[in-house]
Coordinates of C-alpha atoms in Angstrom, one line a residue:
M1 CA 86.2 95.5 41.7
S2 CA 85.1 97.7 44.5
P3 CA 81.6 99.4 44.2
P4 CA 81.6 103.1 43.4
M5 CA 81.4 105.4 46.4
V6 CA 78.4 107.6 46.8
F7 CA 78.5 110.9 48.7
V8 CA 75.2 112.1 50.3
A9 CA 74.7 115.4 52.0
A10 CA 73.5 115.3 55.6
R11 CA 73.0 117.8 58.4
C12 CA 74.6 117.5 61.8
G13 CA 73.7 120.2 64.3
G14 CA 72.3 122.4 61.6
R15 CA 75.5 122.2 59.5
P16 CA 75.8 120.1 56.4
I17 CA 78.3 117.2 56.4
L18 CA 79.3 114.7 53.7
T19 CA 78.8 111.0 54.3
S20 CA 80.3 108.3 52.1
F21 CA 79.1 104.7 51.8
G22 CA 78.4 102.0 49.2
Q23 CA 75.7 101.8 46.6
R24 CA 72.9 101.4 49.2
P25 CA 72.8 104.1 51.9
P26 CA 71.4 103.4 55.3
Q27 CA 67.7 103.5 55.7
L28 CA 67.7 106.4 58.1
I29 CA 69.6 108.7 55.7
R30 CA 67.5 107.6 52.8
R31 CA 64.3 108.4 54.7
Q32 CA 65.4 111.8 56.0
L33 CA 67.4 113.2 53.1
V34 CA 65.4 112.6 49.9
H35 CA 64.5 116.3 49.8
S36 CA 68.0 117.4 50.4
L37 CA 69.4 115.3 47.6
T38 CA 67.2 117.0 45.1
T39 CA 68.4 120.5 46.1
P40 CA 71.8 122.0 45.5
L41 CA 74.3 121.6 48.4
I42 CA 75.7 124.9 49.7
P43 CA 77.8 124.0 52.7
K44 CA 78.8 126.4 55.4
P45 CA 82.4 126.7 56.7
C46 CA 83.0 124.1 59.4
A47 CA 85.5 121.5 60.5
H48 CA 84.4 119.2 57.7
F49 CA 84.2 121.9 55.1
P50 CA 87.0 124.6 55.4
R51 CA 86.6 127.8 53.6
T52 CA 89.1 126.8 50.9
S53 CA 87.3 123.5 50.0
T54 CA 84.8 123.4 47.2
L55 CA 82.3 120.8 45.9
R56 CA 84.0 120.7 42.5
S57 CA 86.9 118.6 44.1
I58 CA 84.5 116.1 45.6
P59 CA 82.9 113.4 43.4
L60 CA 79.1 113.5 43.8
F61 CA 77.2 110.6 42.3
I62 CA 73.6 110.2 43.2
P63 CA 71.7 107.4 41.4
N64 CA 68.0 107.9 40.5
A65 CA 67.1 104.8 42.6
I66 CA 68.1 106.8 45.8
L67 CA 66.2 109.9 44.7
Q68 CA 63.0 108.0 44.1
V69 CA 63.2 105.7 47.1
R70 CA 60.6 105.8 49.8
H71 CA 60.3 104.2 53.2
R72 CA 59.7 100.5 53.1
T73 CA 56.4 100.9 55.0
Y74 CA 54.9 102.5 51.9
R75 CA 56.5 100.1 49.4
K76 CA 54.0 97.6 47.9
K77 CA 55.4 94.1 47.5
I78 CA 54.1 91.4 45.3
T79 CA 53.6 88.1 47.2
K80 CA 54.6 84.7 45.8
P81 CA 51.0 83.6 45.3
Q82 CA 50.4 86.8 43.3
K83 CA 53.4 86.1 41.2
R84 CA 52.2 82.6 40.5
Y85 CA 48.7 83.9 39.6
F86 CA 50.1 86.5 37.2
K87 CA 52.3 83.9 35.5
W88 CA 49.2 81.6 35.1
V89 CA 47.2 84.5 33.6
E90 CA 50.0 85.3 31.2
R91 CA 50.2 81.7 30.2
L92 CA 46.5 81.5 29.5
K93 CA 46.6 84.7 27.4
A94 CA 49.5 83.4 25.4
E95 CA 47.4 80.3 24.6
G96 CA 44.5 82.6 23.5
L97 CA 42.3 81.7 26.5
E98 CA 40.3 84.0 28.7
P99 CA 41.3 83.8 32.4
P100 CA 38.4 83.0 34.6
K101 CA 37.0 85.7 36.9
V102 CA 37.9 85.1 40.5
E103 CA 34.8 85.7 42.7
R104 CA 34.8 85.6 46.5
P105 CA 32.4 82.8 47.5
V106 CA 29.6 83.5 49.9
M107 CA 30.6 81.3 52.8
E108 CA 29.8 80.5 56.4
N109 CA 32.3 80.1 59.2
R110 CA 32.3 79.8 62.9
F111 CA 31.6 83.5 63.4
W112 CA 29.0 84.4 60.8
K113 CA 26.7 83.2 58.1
V114 CA 25.0 84.7 55.1
V115 CA 21.2 84.5 54.9
G116 CA 19.9 86.2 51.7
N117 CA 21.7 89.4 51.4
M118 CA 22.3 89.8 55.2
K119 CA 25.4 88.8 57.1
I120 CA 24.3 87.5 60.4
Y121 CA 26.8 86.9 63.2
K122 CA 26.6 83.9 65.4
P123 CA 26.3 84.4 69.2
V124 CA 29.9 83.6 70.0
S125 CA 30.0 86.7 72.3
P126 CA 27.4 89.0 73.8
G127 CA 28.4 91.8 71.4
S128 CA 27.8 89.6 68.3
R129 CA 24.5 87.9 69.5
N130 CA 22.2 90.2 67.5
R131 CA 24.7 91.8 65.1
R132 CA 23.8 91.8 61.4
H133 CA 24.3 94.0 58.4
P134 CA 24.0 93.8 54.6
T135 CA 26.7 91.8 52.8
R136 CA 29.5 93.8 51.2
F137 CA 31.2 91.1 49.0
H138 CA 30.4 93.2 45.9
L139 CA 32.2 96.3 47.2
W140 CA 35.7 97.4 46.4
R141 CA 38.1 96.3 49.2
G142 CA 40.7 99.0 48.7
G143 CA 40.7 102.7 49.5
C144 CA 39.0 105.5 47.7
I145 CA 40.5 107.8 45.1
Q146 CA 42.5 110.4 47.1
R147 CA 42.0 113.3 44.8
L148 CA 38.2 112.8 45.0
S149 CA 38.2 112.8 48.8
Y150 CA 39.4 114.8 51.8
G151 CA 39.9 114.1 55.5
K152 CA 36.9 114.8 57.8
R153 CA 37.6 116.9 60.9
S154 CA 35.0 116.1 63.6
T155 CA 33.8 118.9 65.8
G156 CA 32.4 116.8 68.7
G157 CA 29.1 118.7 68.4
R158 CA 30.7 122.1 69.2
N159 CA 30.4 125.4 67.3
N160 CA 33.1 128.0 66.6
T161 CA 33.0 129.2 70.2
G162 CA 33.5 125.8 71.7
K163 CA 30.0 125.3 73.1
I164 CA 28.1 122.0 72.6
T165 CA 25.3 122.7 70.2
V166 CA 24.6 119.0 69.2
R167 CA 24.7 116.6 72.1
H168 CA 25.9 113.0 72.0
R169 CA 28.7 113.5 69.5
G170 CA 32.3 112.8 69.9
G171 CA 35.1 110.3 69.2
G172 CA 34.7 107.7 66.5
H173 CA 36.8 106.3 63.8
K174 CA 38.5 108.8 61.4
K175 CA 36.8 109.2 58.0
R176 CA 37.4 110.5 54.6
V177 CA 34.7 112.5 52.8
R178 CA 34.0 111.4 49.2
M179 CA 33.3 114.2 46.8
I180 CA 30.1 113.1 45.1
D181 CA 28.9 114.5 41.8
F182 CA 25.4 115.6 42.7
H183 CA 25.2 117.9 39.6
R184 CA 25.9 115.4 36.8
T185 CA 26.5 118.2 34.3
T186 CA 29.1 116.3 32.3
P187 CA 27.3 114.7 29.3
G188 CA 28.2 111.5 27.5
P189 CA 28.4 107.9 28.5
H190 CA 30.1 106.9 31.7
E191 CA 31.2 103.4 32.7
V192 CA 30.7 102.0 36.2
V193 CA 34.2 101.0 37.2
R194 CA 33.5 99.6 40.7
L195 CA 31.2 99.9 43.8
E196 CA 32.6 101.4 47.0
Y197 CA 31.6 101.9 50.6
D198 CA 31.0 105.4 52.0
P199 CA 31.4 105.8 55.8
N200 CA 29.5 109.1 55.7
R201 CA 26.2 107.8 54.4
S202 CA 24.0 104.7 54.4
A203 CA 24.0 104.4 50.6
E204 CA 26.8 102.9 48.5
L205 CA 28.9 104.7 45.8
A206 CA 29.6 103.9 42.2
L207 CA 32.8 105.1 40.6
L208 CA 32.2 106.3 37.1
R209 CA 34.7 106.8 34.2
N210 CA 34.0 109.2 31.4
L211 CA 34.5 107.3 28.2
S212 CA 35.6 110.4 26.3
T213 CA 37.9 112.1 28.9
N214 CA 38.7 109.2 31.2
E215 CA 37.8 111.4 34.2
F216 CA 36.6 109.7 37.4
S217 CA 33.6 110.8 39.5
Y218 CA 31.5 109.3 42.3
I219 CA 27.7 109.0 42.3
I220 CA 25.1 107.5 44.6
R221 CA 24.8 103.9 43.5
P222 CA 21.3 103.0 42.2
A223 CA 19.9 99.5 42.9
D224 CA 20.8 96.9 40.2
V225 CA 23.7 99.0 38.8
N226 CA 26.8 96.9 38.6
P227 CA 30.4 97.3 37.4
G228 CA 30.6 97.4 33.6
D229 CA 27.2 99.2 33.1
I230 CA 27.0 102.4 31.1
V231 CA 25.0 105.3 32.5
Q232 CA 24.4 108.7 30.8
S233 CA 23.7 112.2 31.9
W234 CA 21.2 114.4 30.0
R235 CA 21.1 117.2 32.6
E236 CA 21.1 119.8 29.8
G237 CA 18.3 118.1 28.0
I238 CA 17.8 115.3 25.5
P239 CA 20.0 116.0 22.4
Q240 CA 18.2 116.3 19.1
P241 CA 19.0 113.5 16.6
A242 CA 21.0 114.3 13.5
A243 CA 19.5 114.2 10.1
G244 CA 18.6 110.7 9.1
E245 CA 19.0 109.3 12.7
D246 CA 16.3 108.0 15.0
P247 CA 15.7 109.6 18.3
I248 CA 16.9 108.0 21.5
P249 CA 14.5 105.2 22.5
K250 CA 12.6 105.4 25.7
N251 CA 14.0 102.2 27.1
Q252 CA 17.6 103.5 26.7
M253 CA 16.7 106.9 28.1
I254 CA 14.8 105.6 31.2
K255 CA 17.6 103.4 32.3
K256 CA 18.7 103.0 36.0
G257 CA 21.5 105.5 36.8
N258 CA 20.7 108.0 34.0
C259 CA 20.3 111.6 35.0
L260 CA 17.6 113.7 33.3
M261 CA 15.4 116.7 33.9
L262 CA 12.0 116.1 35.4
K263 CA 10.2 117.2 32.2
D264 CA 12.0 114.5 30.2
I265 CA 11.0 111.6 32.6
P266 CA 7.7 109.7 32.0
V267 CA 5.0 110.0 34.7
G268 CA 5.1 107.2 37.3
T269 CA 8.8 106.6 37.1
E270 CA 10.7 106.0 40.3
I271 CA 13.5 108.5 40.8
H272 CA 16.1 109.5 43.4
C273 CA 18.7 112.2 43.9
I274 CA 16.2 114.9 43.1
G275 CA 17.2 118.5 42.9
L276 CA 15.3 121.5 44.1
K277 CA 16.5 124.1 41.6
A278 CA 17.1 124.2 37.8
D279 CA 20.9 124.4 38.2
G280 CA 21.2 123.0 41.7
P281 CA 22.6 119.7 43.0
A282 CA 20.5 116.7 44.1
K283 CA 19.0 117.2 47.6
L284 CA 16.2 114.7 48.1
C285 CA 16.1 110.9 48.3
R286 CA 19.8 110.2 48.7
S287 CA 19.8 107.6 51.6
A288 CA 19.7 103.9 51.2
G289 CA 16.5 102.5 49.7
A290 CA 15.0 106.0 49.2
S291 CA 13.1 107.0 46.1
G292 CA 10.3 109.2 44.9
Q293 CA 7.7 108.9 42.2
L294 CA 6.9 111.5 39.5
L295 CA 3.2 112.2 39.5
F296 CA 2.9 115.1 37.1
A297 CA 5.3 117.0 34.9
G298 CA 4.9 119.4 32.0
Q299 CA 7.3 121.2 29.7
E300 CA 7.4 124.3 32.0
G301 CA 6.3 125.2 35.5
M302 CA 6.3 122.8 38.4
A303 CA 6.3 119.1 38.7
Q304 CA 4.7 117.0 41.4
V305 CA 6.8 114.4 43.1
R306 CA 5.7 112.0 45.9
L307 CA 8.4 111.2 48.4
S308 CA 9.0 108.1 50.5
S309 CA 7.0 109.8 53.3
K310 CA 4.0 110.1 51.0
E311 CA 4.4 113.8 51.0
V312 CA 3.7 115.4 47.6
R313 CA 5.9 118.4 46.7
L314 CA 6.2 120.9 43.9
I315 CA 9.6 120.9 42.2
P316 CA 10.7 122.8 39.0
V317 CA 10.5 120.7 35.9
D318 CA 14.1 121.8 35.0
A319 CA 15.5 120.2 38.2
C320 CA 17.6 117.0 37.9
A321 CA 16.7 113.5 39.0
T322 CA 18.2 110.1 38.6
I323 CA 16.3 107.0 37.4
G324 CA 15.8 104.2 39.9
V325 CA 16.0 103.5 43.6
V326 CA 19.0 104.1 45.8
G327 CA 20.8 100.8 46.5
N328 CA 21.6 99.0 49.7
E329 CA 17.9 98.6 50.5
A330 CA 18.6 96.1 53.3
H331 CA 20.3 98.8 55.4
Q332 CA 17.2 99.3 57.5
H333 CA 17.5 95.7 58.8
R334 CA 21.0 96.3 60.3
N335 CA 21.7 95.8 64.0
W336 CA 25.0 97.0 65.5
G337 CA 25.0 94.5 68.3
K338 CA 26.8 96.4 71.0
A339 CA 27.4 100.0 72.2
G340 CA 31.0 100.0 71.0
A341 CA 29.9 99.9 67.4
R342 CA 28.0 103.1 68.0
R343 CA 31.0 104.7 69.7
R344 CA 33.1 103.9 66.6
K345 CA 30.6 105.9 64.6
G346 CA 31.0 109.0 66.8
I347 CA 27.8 108.6 68.8
R348 CA 28.2 109.1 72.6
P349 CA 25.9 107.7 75.2
T350 CA 22.4 109.2 75.9
V351 CA 21.3 109.5 79.6
R352 CA 17.7 109.3 80.4
G353 CA 16.2 112.4 81.9
I354 CA 14.5 110.4 84.7
A355 CA 17.9 109.2 85.9
M356 CA 19.2 112.9 86.3
S357 CA 18.8 115.3 89.1
P358 CA 16.1 118.0 89.2
V359 CA 18.6 120.7 88.3
D360 CA 19.7 118.9 85.1
H361 CA 16.4 117.8 83.6
P362 CA 12.6 118.4 84.2
H363 CA 12.2 114.6 84.6
G364 CA 14.8 114.4 87.3
G365 CA 14.4 113.7 91.0
G366 CA 11.5 112.2 92.9
G367 CA 12.2 108.6 92.2
K368 CA 10.5 107.6 88.9
S369 CA 7.7 110.1 89.0
K370 CA 7.6 113.0 86.5
G371 CA 5.3 115.0 88.8
G372 CA 2.4 114.9 86.4
K373 CA 4.3 116.8 83.7
D374 CA 4.2 116.0 80.0
P375 CA 7.5 114.6 78.5
R376 CA 9.8 117.4 78.0
S377 CA 13.4 118.2 76.7
P378 CA 16.2 119.3 79.1
W379 CA 15.2 122.9 78.2
G380 CA 11.5 122.4 79.0
W381 CA 10.1 121.9 75.5
K382 CA 7.4 119.4 75.0
T383 CA 8.7 116.4 73.1
K384 CA 5.7 114.0 72.6
G385 CA 2.4 114.9 71.0
W386 CA 3.4 118.5 70.4
K387 CA 2.9 119.9 66.9
T388 CA 6.2 121.2 65.4
V389 CA 5.0 122.1 61.9
R390 CA 3.2 125.5 62.4
R391 CA 2.0 126.0 58.8
K392 CA 1.9 124.3 55.5
K393 CA 4.6 125.3 53.0
W394 CA 3.7 126.6 49.6
Y395 CA 5.6 123.9 47.8
V396 CA 3.9 121.0 49.8
V397 CA 0.8 119.8 47.9
K398 CA 0.0 117.1 50.5
T399 CA 1.6 116.7 53.9
K400 CA 2.6 113.4 55.5
R401 CA -0.3 113.7 58.0
E402 CA -2.9 114.3 55.2
A403 CA -1.5 111.3 53.3
K404 CA -1.7 109.2 56.4
L405 CA -5.3 110.2 57.0
G406 CA -6.2 109.6 53.4
R407 CA -7.1 113.2 52.6
S408 CA -7.0 114.5 49.1

């Protein structure tokens, strides 16, 4: 029995034609005409379609498999080892056994080794001689959630008129910006689904799932917060217990990853992702290993928070803060190893002023002598030993310099 014929509309020179073939159309036609198959065909008069011909006299059978087909590049296939693994898991579940969790072992090979939580590369080439960075075995190996991200368009350090306003920018690998929930206004318990890498910051991300609405969101991952943990957000305040119920215990409230107002946090607690306004997003202590300490907080007015730089600031008690320290603390010990790693991050080379001509830089010309001048920028500003903070801000209780000198 011969297979049924399938007629698919195509366009040739701007005019529609009708092509007939077997059940599986060619790949080129399937790739180009998925949209045209879902729209009604209204042919123009031509050699293939005279004015007297109509579509009613032509059998048109389009199976759903053709309408939903995509290019094979985007088609995900299950490999044979995956099929064997899935069958093995189904067999264990049928026997009532729990399948073991597959963990990637921390290993050492000819190119790198793991020491503590740092991945140190062996000197097999000049570029890998000093290269090291924190391990990422615990991070999700797939991509991010598309609807919670968007493509980043780099500017190369130029403004809207095309002039370079930030030097040493350009190139680099393409990135996607993750939309992080810095407000944490959605109450209720959230489950940590997985940990992810963010190319736009030094900290790691945690993907949360709202247990009541199943909505996903990203937050900055606090240290010691792992998949399966439950975090809460009491941004609007601690709820009052119902009649006959006990209030929320302190150890459950002051849990790493929970978001509260500063007035609900005990004094001395380490916090991060600190807001500056009552209804504003988190602004301070968002990089890897950063944290602040709450020194004073009342029920109204301003709270005192000591930052990582030992500066003490005044922040409204209604501002938000997250309990704990930002994860990926070993980020400060990284070493890129070669210049190409910086270029992939969008950082272009920096030329020393002493290697320039006198017309390009105040340090240029005259061999290696600066002519008795203080170190300056290309525009003549002093760059070393010159005070840049003119006056003390009203919201700064103790500056970094005062804390360094031990002044009260």
